[in-house]
Coordinates of C-alpha atoms in Angstrom, one line a residue:
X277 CA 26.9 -32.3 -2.2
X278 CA 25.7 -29.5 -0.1
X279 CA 23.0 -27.0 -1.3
X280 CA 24.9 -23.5 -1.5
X281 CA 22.7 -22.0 0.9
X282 CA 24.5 -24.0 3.5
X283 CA 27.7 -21.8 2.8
X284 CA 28.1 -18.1 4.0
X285 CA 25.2 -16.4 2.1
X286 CA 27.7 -13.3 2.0
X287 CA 30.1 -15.6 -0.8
X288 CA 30.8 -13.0 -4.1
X289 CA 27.9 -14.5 -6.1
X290 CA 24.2 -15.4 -5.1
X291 CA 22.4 -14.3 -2.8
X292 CA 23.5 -12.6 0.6
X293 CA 20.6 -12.8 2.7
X294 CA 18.4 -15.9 2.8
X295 CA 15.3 -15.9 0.7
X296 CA 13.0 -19.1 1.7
X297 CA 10.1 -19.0 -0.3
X298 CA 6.8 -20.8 0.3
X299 CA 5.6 -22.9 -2.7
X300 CA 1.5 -23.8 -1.6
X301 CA 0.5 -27.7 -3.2
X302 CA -2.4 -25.6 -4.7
X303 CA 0.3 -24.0 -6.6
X304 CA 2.2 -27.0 -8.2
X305 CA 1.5 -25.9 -11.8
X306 CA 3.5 -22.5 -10.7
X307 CA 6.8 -23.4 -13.0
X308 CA 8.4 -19.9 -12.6
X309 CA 10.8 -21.1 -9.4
X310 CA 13.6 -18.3 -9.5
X311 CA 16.3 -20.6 -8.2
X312 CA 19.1 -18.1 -8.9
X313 CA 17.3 -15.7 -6.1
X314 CA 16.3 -18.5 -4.0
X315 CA 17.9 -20.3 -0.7
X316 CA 15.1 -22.1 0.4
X317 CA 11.9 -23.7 -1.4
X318 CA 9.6 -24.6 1.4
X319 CA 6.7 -27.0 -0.1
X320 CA 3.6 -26.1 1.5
X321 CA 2.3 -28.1 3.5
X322 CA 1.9 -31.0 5.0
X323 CA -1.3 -31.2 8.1
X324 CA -0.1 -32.2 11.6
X325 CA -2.4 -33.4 14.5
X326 CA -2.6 -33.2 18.0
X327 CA -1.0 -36.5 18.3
X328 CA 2.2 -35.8 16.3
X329 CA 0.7 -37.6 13.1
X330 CA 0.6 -35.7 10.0
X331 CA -2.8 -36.6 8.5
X332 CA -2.3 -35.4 4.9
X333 CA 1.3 -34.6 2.6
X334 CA -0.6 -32.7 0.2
X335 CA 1.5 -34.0 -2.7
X336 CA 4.5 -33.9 -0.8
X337 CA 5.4 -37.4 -2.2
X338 CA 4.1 -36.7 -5.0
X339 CA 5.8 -36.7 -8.8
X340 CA 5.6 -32.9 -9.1
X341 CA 7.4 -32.6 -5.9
X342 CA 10.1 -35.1 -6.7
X343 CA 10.5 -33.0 -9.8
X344 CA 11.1 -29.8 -7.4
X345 CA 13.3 -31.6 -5.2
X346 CA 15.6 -32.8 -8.0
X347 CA 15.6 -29.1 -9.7
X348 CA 16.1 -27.3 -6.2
X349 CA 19.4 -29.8 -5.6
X350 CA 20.9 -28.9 -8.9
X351 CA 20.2 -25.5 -8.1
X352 CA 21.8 -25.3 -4.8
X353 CA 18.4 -24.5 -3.2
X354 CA 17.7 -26.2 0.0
X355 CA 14.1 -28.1 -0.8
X356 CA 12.5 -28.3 2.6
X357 CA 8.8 -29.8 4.6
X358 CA 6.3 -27.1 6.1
X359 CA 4.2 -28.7 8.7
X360 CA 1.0 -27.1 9.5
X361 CA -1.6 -27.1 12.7
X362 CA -3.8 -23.8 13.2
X363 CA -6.3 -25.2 16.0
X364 CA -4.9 -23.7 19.5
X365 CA -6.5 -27.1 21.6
X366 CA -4.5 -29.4 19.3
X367 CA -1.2 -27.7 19.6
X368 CA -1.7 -27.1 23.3
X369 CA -2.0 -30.9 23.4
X370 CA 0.5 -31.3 21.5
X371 CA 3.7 -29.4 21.8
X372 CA 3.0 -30.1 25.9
X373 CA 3.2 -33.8 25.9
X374 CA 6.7 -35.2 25.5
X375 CA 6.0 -38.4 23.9
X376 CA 3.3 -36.7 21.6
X377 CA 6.4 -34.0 20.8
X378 CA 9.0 -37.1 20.2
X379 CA 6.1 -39.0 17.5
X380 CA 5.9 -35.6 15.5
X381 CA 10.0 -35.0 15.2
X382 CA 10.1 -38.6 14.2
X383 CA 7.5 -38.2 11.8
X384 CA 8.4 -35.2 10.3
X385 CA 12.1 -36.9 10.0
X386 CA 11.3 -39.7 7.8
X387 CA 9.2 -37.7 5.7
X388 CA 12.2 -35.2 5.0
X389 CA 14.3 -37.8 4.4
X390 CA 12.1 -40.3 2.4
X391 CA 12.6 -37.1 -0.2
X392 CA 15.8 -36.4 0.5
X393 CA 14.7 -33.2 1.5
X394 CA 17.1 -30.7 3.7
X395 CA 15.1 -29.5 6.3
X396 CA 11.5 -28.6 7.9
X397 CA 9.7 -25.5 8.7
X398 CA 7.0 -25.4 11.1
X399 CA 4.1 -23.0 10.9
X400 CA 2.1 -23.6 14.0
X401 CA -1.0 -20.7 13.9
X402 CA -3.1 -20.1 16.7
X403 CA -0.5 -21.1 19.7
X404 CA -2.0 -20.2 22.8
X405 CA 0.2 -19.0 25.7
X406 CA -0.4 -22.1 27.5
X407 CA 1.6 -23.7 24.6
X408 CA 4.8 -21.0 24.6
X409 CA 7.2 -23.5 26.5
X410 CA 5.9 -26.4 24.5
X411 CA 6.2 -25.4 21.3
X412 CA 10.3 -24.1 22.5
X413 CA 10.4 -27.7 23.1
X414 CA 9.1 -29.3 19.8
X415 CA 11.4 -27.0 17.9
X416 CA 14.4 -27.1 19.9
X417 CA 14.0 -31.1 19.6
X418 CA 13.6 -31.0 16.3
X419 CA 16.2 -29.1 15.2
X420 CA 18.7 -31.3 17.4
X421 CA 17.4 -34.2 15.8
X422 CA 17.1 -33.4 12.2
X423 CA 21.0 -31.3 12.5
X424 CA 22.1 -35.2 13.5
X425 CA 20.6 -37.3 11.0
X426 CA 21.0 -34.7 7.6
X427 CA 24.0 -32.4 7.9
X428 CA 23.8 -28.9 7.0
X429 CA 20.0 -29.1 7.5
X430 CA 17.7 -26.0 8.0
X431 CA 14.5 -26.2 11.0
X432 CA 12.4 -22.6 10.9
X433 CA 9.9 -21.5 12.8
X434 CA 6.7 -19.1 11.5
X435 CA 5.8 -16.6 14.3
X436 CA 3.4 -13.3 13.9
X437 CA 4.2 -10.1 13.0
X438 CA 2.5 -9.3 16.2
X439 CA 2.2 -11.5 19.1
X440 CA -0.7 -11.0 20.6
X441 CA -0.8 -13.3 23.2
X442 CA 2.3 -12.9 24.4
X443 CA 2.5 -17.2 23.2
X444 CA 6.2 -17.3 21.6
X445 CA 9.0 -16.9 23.3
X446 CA 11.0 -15.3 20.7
X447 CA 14.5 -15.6 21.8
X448 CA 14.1 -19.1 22.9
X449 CA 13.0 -19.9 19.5
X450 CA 15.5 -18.2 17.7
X451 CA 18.4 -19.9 19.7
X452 CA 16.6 -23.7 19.4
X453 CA 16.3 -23.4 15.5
X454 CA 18.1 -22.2 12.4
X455 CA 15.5 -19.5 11.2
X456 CA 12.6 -17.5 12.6
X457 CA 10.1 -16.5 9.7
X458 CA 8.4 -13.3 10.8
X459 CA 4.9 -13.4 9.3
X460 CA 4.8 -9.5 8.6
X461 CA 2.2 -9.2 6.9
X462 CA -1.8 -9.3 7.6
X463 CA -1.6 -5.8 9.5
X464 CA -4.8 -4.8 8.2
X465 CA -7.0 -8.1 8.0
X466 CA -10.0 -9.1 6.1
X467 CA -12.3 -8.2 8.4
X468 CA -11.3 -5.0 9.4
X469 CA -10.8 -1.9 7.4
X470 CA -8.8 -1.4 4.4
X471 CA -5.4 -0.5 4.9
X472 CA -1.5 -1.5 3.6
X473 CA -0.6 -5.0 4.9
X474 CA 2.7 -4.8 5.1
X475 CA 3.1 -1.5 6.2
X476 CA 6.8 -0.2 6.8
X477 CA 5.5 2.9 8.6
X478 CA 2.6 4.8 9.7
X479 CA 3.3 8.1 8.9
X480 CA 0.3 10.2 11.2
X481 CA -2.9 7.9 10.0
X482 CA -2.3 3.9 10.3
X483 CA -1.2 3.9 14.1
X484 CA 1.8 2.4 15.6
X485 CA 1.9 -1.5 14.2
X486 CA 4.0 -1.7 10.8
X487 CA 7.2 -3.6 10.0
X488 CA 9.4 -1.6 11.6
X489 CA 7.9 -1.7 15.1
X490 CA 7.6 -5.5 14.6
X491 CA 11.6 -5.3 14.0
X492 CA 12.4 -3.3 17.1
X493 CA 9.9 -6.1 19.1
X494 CA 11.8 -8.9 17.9
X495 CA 14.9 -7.3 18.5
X496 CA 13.4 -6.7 22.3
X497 CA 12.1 -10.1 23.3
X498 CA 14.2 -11.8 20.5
X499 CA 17.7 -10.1 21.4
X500 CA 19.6 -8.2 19.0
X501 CA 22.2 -10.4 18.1
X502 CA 19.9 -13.2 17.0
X503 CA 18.9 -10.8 13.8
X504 CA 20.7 -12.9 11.4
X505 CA 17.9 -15.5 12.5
X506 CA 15.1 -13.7 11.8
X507 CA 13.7 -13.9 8.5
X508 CA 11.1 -11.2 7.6
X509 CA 8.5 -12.7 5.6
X510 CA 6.7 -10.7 2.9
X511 CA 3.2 -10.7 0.9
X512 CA 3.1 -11.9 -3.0
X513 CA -0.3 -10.7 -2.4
X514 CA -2.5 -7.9 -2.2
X515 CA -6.4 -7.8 -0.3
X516 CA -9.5 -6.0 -1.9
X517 CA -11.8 -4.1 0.7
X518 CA -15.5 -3.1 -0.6
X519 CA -15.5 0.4 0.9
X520 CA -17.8 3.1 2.1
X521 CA -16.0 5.9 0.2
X522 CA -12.3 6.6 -1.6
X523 CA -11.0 8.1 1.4
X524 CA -7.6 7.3 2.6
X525 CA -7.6 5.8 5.2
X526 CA -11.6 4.2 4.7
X527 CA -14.1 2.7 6.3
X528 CA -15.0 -0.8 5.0
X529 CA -18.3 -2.1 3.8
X530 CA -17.5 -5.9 3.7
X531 CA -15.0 -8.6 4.4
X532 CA -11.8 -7.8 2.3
X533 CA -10.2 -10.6 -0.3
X534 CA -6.9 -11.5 -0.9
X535 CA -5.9 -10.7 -4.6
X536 CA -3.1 -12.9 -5.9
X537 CA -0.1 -9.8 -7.5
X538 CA -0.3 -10.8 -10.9
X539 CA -4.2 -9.9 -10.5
X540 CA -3.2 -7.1 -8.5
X541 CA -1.0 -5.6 -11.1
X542 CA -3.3 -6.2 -14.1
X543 CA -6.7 -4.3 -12.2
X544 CA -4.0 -1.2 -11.0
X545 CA -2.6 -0.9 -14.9
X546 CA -6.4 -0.7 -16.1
X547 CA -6.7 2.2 -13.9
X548 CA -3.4 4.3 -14.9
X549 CA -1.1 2.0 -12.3
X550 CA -1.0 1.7 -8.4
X551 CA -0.7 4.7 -6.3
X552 CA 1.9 5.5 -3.7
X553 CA 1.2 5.9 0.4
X554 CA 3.5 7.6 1.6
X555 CA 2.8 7.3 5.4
X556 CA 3.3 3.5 4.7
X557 CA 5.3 3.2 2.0
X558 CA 2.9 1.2 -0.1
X559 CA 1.1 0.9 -2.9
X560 CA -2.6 1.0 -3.6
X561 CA -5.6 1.3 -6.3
X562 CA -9.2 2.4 -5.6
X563 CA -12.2 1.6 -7.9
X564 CA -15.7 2.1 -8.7
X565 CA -17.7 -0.9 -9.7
X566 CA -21.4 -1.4 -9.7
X567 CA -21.8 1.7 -8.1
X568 CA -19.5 0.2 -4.7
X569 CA -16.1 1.6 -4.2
X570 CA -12.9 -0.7 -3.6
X571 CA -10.0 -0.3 -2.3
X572 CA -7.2 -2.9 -2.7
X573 CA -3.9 -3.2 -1.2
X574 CA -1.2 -4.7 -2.4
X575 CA 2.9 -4.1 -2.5
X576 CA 4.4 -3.9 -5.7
X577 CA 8.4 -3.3 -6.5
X578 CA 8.7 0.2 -5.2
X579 CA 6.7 -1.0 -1.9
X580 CA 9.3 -4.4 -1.9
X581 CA 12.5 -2.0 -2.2
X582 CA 11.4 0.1 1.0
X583 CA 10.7 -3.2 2.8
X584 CA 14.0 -4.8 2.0
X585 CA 15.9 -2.0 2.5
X586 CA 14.8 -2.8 6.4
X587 CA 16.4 -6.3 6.2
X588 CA 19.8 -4.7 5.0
X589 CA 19.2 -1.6 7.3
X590 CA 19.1 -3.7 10.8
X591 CA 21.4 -6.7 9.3
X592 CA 18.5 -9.1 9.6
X593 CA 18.5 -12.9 8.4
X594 CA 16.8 -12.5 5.0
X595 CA 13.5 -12.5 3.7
X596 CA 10.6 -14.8 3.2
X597 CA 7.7 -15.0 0.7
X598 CA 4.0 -15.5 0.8
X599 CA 3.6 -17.5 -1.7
X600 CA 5.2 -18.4 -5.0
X601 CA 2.7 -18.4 -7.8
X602 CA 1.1 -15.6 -6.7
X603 CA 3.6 -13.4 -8.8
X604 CA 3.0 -15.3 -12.1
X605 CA 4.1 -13.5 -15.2
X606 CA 5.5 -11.1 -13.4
X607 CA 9.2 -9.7 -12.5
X608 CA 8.7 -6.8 -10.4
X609 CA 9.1 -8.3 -7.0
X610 CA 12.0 -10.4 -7.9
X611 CA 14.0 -7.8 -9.6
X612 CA 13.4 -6.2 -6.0
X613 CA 14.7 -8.7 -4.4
X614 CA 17.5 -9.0 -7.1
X615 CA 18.5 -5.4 -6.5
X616 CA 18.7 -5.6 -2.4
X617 CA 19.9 -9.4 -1.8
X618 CA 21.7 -10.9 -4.1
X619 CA 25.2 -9.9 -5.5
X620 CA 25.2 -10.6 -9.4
X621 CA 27.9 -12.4 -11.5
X622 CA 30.7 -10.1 -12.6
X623 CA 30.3 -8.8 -16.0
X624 CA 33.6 -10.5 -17.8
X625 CA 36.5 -7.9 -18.7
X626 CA 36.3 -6.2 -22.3
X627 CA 39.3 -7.8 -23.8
X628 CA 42.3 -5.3 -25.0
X629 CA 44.1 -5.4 -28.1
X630 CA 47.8 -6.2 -27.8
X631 CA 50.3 -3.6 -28.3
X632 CA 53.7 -3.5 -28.9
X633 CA 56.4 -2.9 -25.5
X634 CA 57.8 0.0 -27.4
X635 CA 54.9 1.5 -29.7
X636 CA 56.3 3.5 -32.6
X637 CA 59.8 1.5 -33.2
X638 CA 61.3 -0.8 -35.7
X639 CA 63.2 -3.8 -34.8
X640 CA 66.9 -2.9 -34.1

C-alpha cells in the first residue's frame, strides 16, 4: 500500500496540487477531515528540545490519533508528525551540533514509525541566522533518513512568509526536503494594526508585503524551478482588532485576536455578510460594540479563490492550511479549494436507448 498522494498529484481524479493540512491536538474532537481534498494530515504537534528530545507528543500516541491514522490510510492521505521548537537559543543549540541533530532524526523516526505514520514536518519558529546552515542540516538529514527507512515518505519544512532575518536558506531547503510550507499568513499581526492577513495584493494602501511578493521572493532565493516544492500555506482563521475608528485602513486601539472562520462567518452574517477589499483581495467586517469599533479580518471563499488562483497561476506545489477545525460547519473554504485543486470524478454517461441498424424497415 501506498497513500495516493505518493502518485503524480496531476492523475485524472483527486487532487492536483498537494493540500497538507494541519490538524492542532487541541482540535481532536474536529471530525469533519475532508479526506477527498486532502494529501496530507499533519497532526499537530509534538515539542522538541534543544537536545533533540521531544518532551511532549501531545496525543500523538494517543487512541484518537490511531483512529486518524487508520482513516487517513484508507483514504490515501498521507498521516504525518509536526515537530515544534519556537525558542531561537534552543534551535541555535540544536540544529548546530551534529550529534544533538542525529538524536532528533532518530527520535522523530521511531515516533513516525511506532504509528506507522508516513512522514514529518518540521515547524522550527524563531530560527536565528546563526542557525540557517544548521537547520539545512537537520532537514537534509532527515529527510535522507526517513526516505530510507519508510518508502514514499514526505519530510516538509515551515518557513515565513517573510524572512526577516535573512535565517533560511530557501533553496537549500527546498532541495534537502520534499515540501517547503510557506507560512503566508500573519501579514498584519496582533499587535500592530488591523489589516488583511493574507493579503494577495496591496493595491495603493497596505504597502509592498502580500502573497504575491512572498511568491516572487521564494522564487528569488528559492529558484524557480523548485516551485513544485513550495507549498503556500493559508489562514482557516480570521483576527479581530479593537479600533480607533471604521476607517480602511485603521489605526488600532488594542492587541488584535484571532477568530476561528466558523466564528468569523457567523459575526459577518449578523451584520449583512463580509465586505470585499479590493486592494487585497479580502474580506472583512467592521462593528460597533460597547461604544468600541472592531475590525476583523478574515478570508472567506471569494478571498480563498484569489489566493489559489496564485498556486495554479505560478505552477506552485499546492497549498497548506492553518488549521483544521477552525472551519467547523462550514464548506466555503473547501469548495474553494475543490474548485482550483482538485479534478472531480467524471459524471457517468447518460445511457442511450438502442435503436435499430436500419430505423424504419421490416425484416426482409
Amino acid at each position: 500500500w501506498a497513500p495516493r498522494s505518493h502518485y503524480p498529484l496531476n492523475a485524472a481524479v483527486g487532487p492536483k496540487h498537494e493540500v497538507l493540512g494541519y490538524l492542532p491536538y487541541w482540535e481532536l474532537d474536529y471530525d469533519e477531515v475532508h479526506w477527498d481534498k486532502l494529501t496530507t494530515l499533519a497532526y499537530f504537534a509534538a515539542n522538541m528540545d534543544s537536545k533533540g528530545d521531544i518532551t511532549d507528543f501531545n496525543g500523538w500516541f494517543g487512541d484518537t490519533s490511531k483512529a486518524l491514522a487508520a482513516e487517513a490510510k484508507t483514504a490515501g492521505v498521507r498521516y504525518i508528525l509536526t515537530v515544534v521548537n519556537f525558542s531561537s537559543s534552543s534551535i541555535d543549540a540544536l540544529v548546530n551540533d551534529p550529534a544533538r541533530r542525529a538524536h532528533a532524526v532518530d527520535g522523530m523516526l521511531d515516533a513516525v514509525m511506532s504509528m506507522g505514520g508516513d512522514g514529518i514536518n518540521i515547524d522550527f519558529e524563531g530560527v536565528p541566522k546563526s542557525a540557517k546552515a544548521g537547520l539545512v542540516a537537520l532537514v537534509t538529514e532527515t529527510t535522507a533518513a526517513f526516505h530510507a527507512a519508510i518508502p514514499g515518505s514526505h519530510v516538509s519544512v515551515a518557513t515565513p512568509a517573510i524572512d526577516w532575518n535573512g535565517a533560511f536558506d530557501y533553496d537549500a531547503l527546498a532541495e534537502g526536503c520534499d515540501g517547503v510550507m510557506i507560512m503566508a499568513y500573519g501579514y498584519h499581526w496582533k499587535k500592530g494594526n488591523p489589516g488583511p492577513i493574507s493579503p494577495s495584493s496591496s493595491g495603493d494602501i497596505w504597502g509592498q508585503y502580500n502573497l504575491e511578493w512572498t511568491i516572487l521572493d521564494y522564487f528569488k532565493w528559492g529558484k524557480k524551478e523548485n516551485r513544485h516544492k513550495f507549498i503556500l500555506g493559508l489562514p482557516f482563521y480570521g483576527r479581530d482588532w479593537p479600533a480607533l475608528s471604521d476607517e480602511v485602513p485603521g489605526k488600532a486601539g488594542g492587541q488584535g485576536s484571532y477568530v476561528p472562520f466558523h466564528t468569523c462567518k457567523d459575526r459577518a452574517e449578523a451584520l449583512g455578510g463580509f465586505s470585499w477589499d479590493a486592494h487585497s483581495q479580502t474580506t472583512y467586517f467592521i462593528e460597533k460594540k460597547n461604544g468600541e469599533w472592531r475590525q476583523t479580518w478574515c478570508d472567506d471563499g471569494p478571498s480563498w479563490e484569489a489566493k489559489l488562483a496564485l498556486v495554479n497561476e505560478y505552477d506552485l506545489g499546492g497549498v497548506g492550511i492553518w488549521a483544521l477545525g477552525y472551519e467547523r460547519g462550514t464548506t466555503d473554504l473547501w469548495d474553494a479549494i475543490a474548485d482550483a485543486l482538485i479534478d472531480p470524478l467524471p459524471l457517468p454517461e447518460e445511457p442511450t436507448e438502442p435503436t435499430p441498424e436500419n430505423p424504419g424497415e421490416g425484416p426482409d
